[in-house]
Short mmCIF file of C-alpha atoms in Angstrom, two decimals:
data_model
loop_
_atom_site.label_atom_id
_atom_site.label_comp_id
_atom_site.label_asym_id
_atom_site.label_seq_id
_atom_site.Cartn_x
_atom_site.Cartn_y
_atom_site.Cartn_z
CA GLU A 92 75.45 88.47 112.78
CA THR A 93 77.60 85.43 113.40
CA GLY A 94 80.00 84.99 110.50
CA ASP A 95 80.01 88.65 109.48
CA HIS A 96 83.45 90.13 108.84
CA TRP A 97 82.86 93.84 108.33
CA ILE A 98 85.41 96.60 108.18
CA GLU A 99 83.69 99.96 108.48
CA VAL A 100 85.14 103.06 106.82
CA ASP A 101 84.00 106.65 106.32
CA ASP A 102 84.52 107.16 102.59
CA ALA A 103 85.41 105.52 99.28
CA ARG A 104 89.10 106.49 99.49
CA SER A 105 89.40 104.71 102.83
CA ALA A 106 87.52 101.73 101.39
CA ALA A 107 89.97 101.51 98.48
CA GLU A 108 92.95 101.70 100.84
CA VAL A 109 91.54 98.97 103.11
CA SER A 110 90.71 96.86 100.05
CA LYS A 111 94.28 97.13 98.78
CA ASN A 112 95.66 96.11 102.18
CA LEU A 113 93.42 93.01 102.30
CA ASN A 114 95.10 91.79 99.09
CA PRO A 115 92.02 90.33 97.38
CA ALA A 116 92.00 88.72 93.95
CA CYS A 117 88.58 90.13 92.98
CA VAL A 118 86.60 92.95 94.58
CA LEU A 119 82.86 93.39 94.02
CA ILE A 120 82.11 97.12 94.34
CA THR A 121 78.49 98.21 94.74
CA LEU A 122 78.98 101.86 95.67
CA GLY A 123 77.70 103.57 92.54
CA ARG A 124 79.62 105.52 89.94
CA ARG A 125 80.41 108.53 92.13
CA ASP A 126 82.48 106.44 94.55
CA LEU A 127 84.26 104.25 92.00
CA GLU A 128 87.27 106.46 91.16
CA PRO A 129 89.53 105.56 94.14
CA PHE A 130 89.36 101.88 93.19
CA LEU A 131 90.41 102.30 89.57
CA ALA A 132 94.06 102.89 90.47
CA LEU A 133 94.29 99.62 92.41
CA THR A 134 96.42 97.07 90.59
CA GLY A 135 97.13 93.39 91.00
CA LEU A 136 93.46 92.54 91.39
CA ARG A 137 90.23 92.41 89.42
CA LEU A 138 87.32 94.77 90.00
CA VAL A 139 83.68 93.99 89.37
CA ALA A 140 81.72 97.24 89.57
CA ARG A 141 77.95 96.83 89.73
CA MET A 142 75.99 100.03 89.35
CA ILE A 143 72.82 101.41 87.86
CA GLU A 144 74.37 104.13 85.69
CA GLU A 145 77.42 103.82 83.50
CA PRO A 146 80.50 105.60 84.86
CA GLU A 147 81.61 108.82 83.19
CA ASN A 148 85.00 107.40 82.13
CA PRO A 149 85.86 104.00 80.66
CA LEU A 150 87.00 101.39 83.15
CA PRO A 151 90.55 100.02 83.07
CA PRO A 152 91.13 96.54 81.60
CA HIS A 153 91.16 94.88 85.04
CA ALA A 154 87.61 96.12 85.77
CA THR A 155 84.29 94.67 84.68
CA LEU A 156 81.16 96.82 84.59
CA LEU A 157 77.83 95.23 85.46
CA GLN A 158 74.94 97.62 84.89
CA ALA A 159 72.01 96.34 86.89
CA ARG A 160 69.31 97.53 89.25
CA GLY A 161 68.28 95.48 92.27
CA PRO A 162 66.75 94.10 94.26
CA PHE A 163 68.79 90.92 93.91
CA SER A 164 68.15 87.60 95.59
CA VAL A 165 70.68 85.80 97.77
CA ALA A 166 70.92 83.18 95.01
CA ASP A 167 71.68 85.93 92.45
CA GLU A 168 74.43 87.30 94.68
CA HIS A 169 75.93 83.84 95.25
CA ALA A 170 75.97 83.23 91.49
CA LEU A 171 77.67 86.58 90.82
CA MET A 172 80.29 86.00 93.51
CA GLU A 173 80.93 82.48 92.22
CA GLU A 174 81.15 83.53 88.56
CA HIS A 175 83.73 86.24 89.26
CA ALA A 176 85.51 84.49 92.16
CA VAL A 177 84.80 87.50 94.37
CA ASP A 178 86.74 87.45 97.62
CA LEU A 179 85.93 90.97 98.90
CA LEU A 180 82.71 93.00 98.85
CA VAL A 181 82.69 96.80 99.10
CA THR A 182 79.28 98.35 99.73
CA LYS A 183 77.42 101.12 101.56
CA ALA A 184 75.46 100.83 104.78
CA ALA A 185 72.25 101.78 103.03
CA GLY A 186 69.90 100.44 105.66
CA GLY A 187 66.75 98.50 104.98
CA ASN A 188 66.57 95.30 102.98
CA ALA A 189 68.03 96.65 99.73
CA THR A 190 71.55 95.41 100.49
CA GLN A 191 70.68 92.41 102.62
CA ALA A 192 71.08 89.75 99.90
CA LYS A 193 74.70 90.62 99.09
CA ILE A 194 75.57 90.84 102.80
CA THR A 195 73.98 87.43 103.39
CA ALA A 196 75.78 85.90 100.42
CA ALA A 197 79.11 87.37 101.57
CA ARG A 198 78.56 85.96 105.08
CA GLU A 199 77.65 82.52 103.71
CA ARG A 200 80.76 82.55 101.50
CA ALA A 201 83.00 83.87 104.32
CA ILE A 202 83.84 86.96 102.23
CA PRO A 203 84.90 90.07 104.14
CA VAL A 204 82.87 93.25 103.61
CA VAL A 205 84.26 96.77 103.53
CA MET A 206 81.27 98.87 104.55
CA LEU A 207 80.96 102.62 104.02
CA ARG A 208 79.24 104.06 107.08
CA ARG A 209 76.19 106.20 106.65
CA PRO A 210 77.00 109.89 106.98
CA ALA A 211 76.27 111.31 110.42
CA MET A 212 72.96 113.08 110.68
CA PRO A 213 73.38 116.82 111.07
CA GLN A 214 72.56 118.21 114.49
CA GLY A 215 69.21 119.90 114.67
CA PRO A 216 66.75 121.10 117.23
CA ALA A 217 65.39 118.48 119.62
CA ALA A 218 62.17 118.42 121.59
CA SER A 219 60.81 116.06 124.19
CA SER A 220 57.16 117.07 124.07
CA VAL A 221 54.53 118.32 121.66
CA LYS A 222 54.47 121.63 123.53
CA GLU A 223 58.22 122.09 122.95
CA VAL A 224 57.69 121.38 119.24
CA MET A 225 54.82 123.86 119.01
CA ASP A 226 56.85 126.50 120.87
CA TRP A 227 59.79 125.94 118.52
CA ILE A 228 57.52 126.29 115.46
CA ALA A 229 56.04 129.50 116.86
CA ASP A 230 59.54 130.90 117.40
CA GLN A 231 60.40 130.30 113.72
CA ARG A 232 57.79 132.78 112.51
#
């Protein structure tokens, strides 16, 4: 959409590297606890990590943990970004409306977004007709 500033990456390590290079003051990370580790070594900035489950290890002093489960409203996301002076959002391309509020708030606040791409779907059989599907099923027996 107009006003979006997305930088797409393939994994959390790449997201942390891009984040460091953007030189933000405060990064809001909404990736979940499994993808948090690469960000913990970043210095010279503040981290706000919002996730459902507590991370396995304690966070460093420059990181704030927010345990919360969405959905969140655009107003909620604006308030969070204002309270913590967030100037970079790191999130996943989850699809659907689950992440829309934070993306909208980031756009409205002119905050760049580092977006983890969805993993590529594995290649599988393809069919262009019901008959091809039925033949494929029969061949599996």
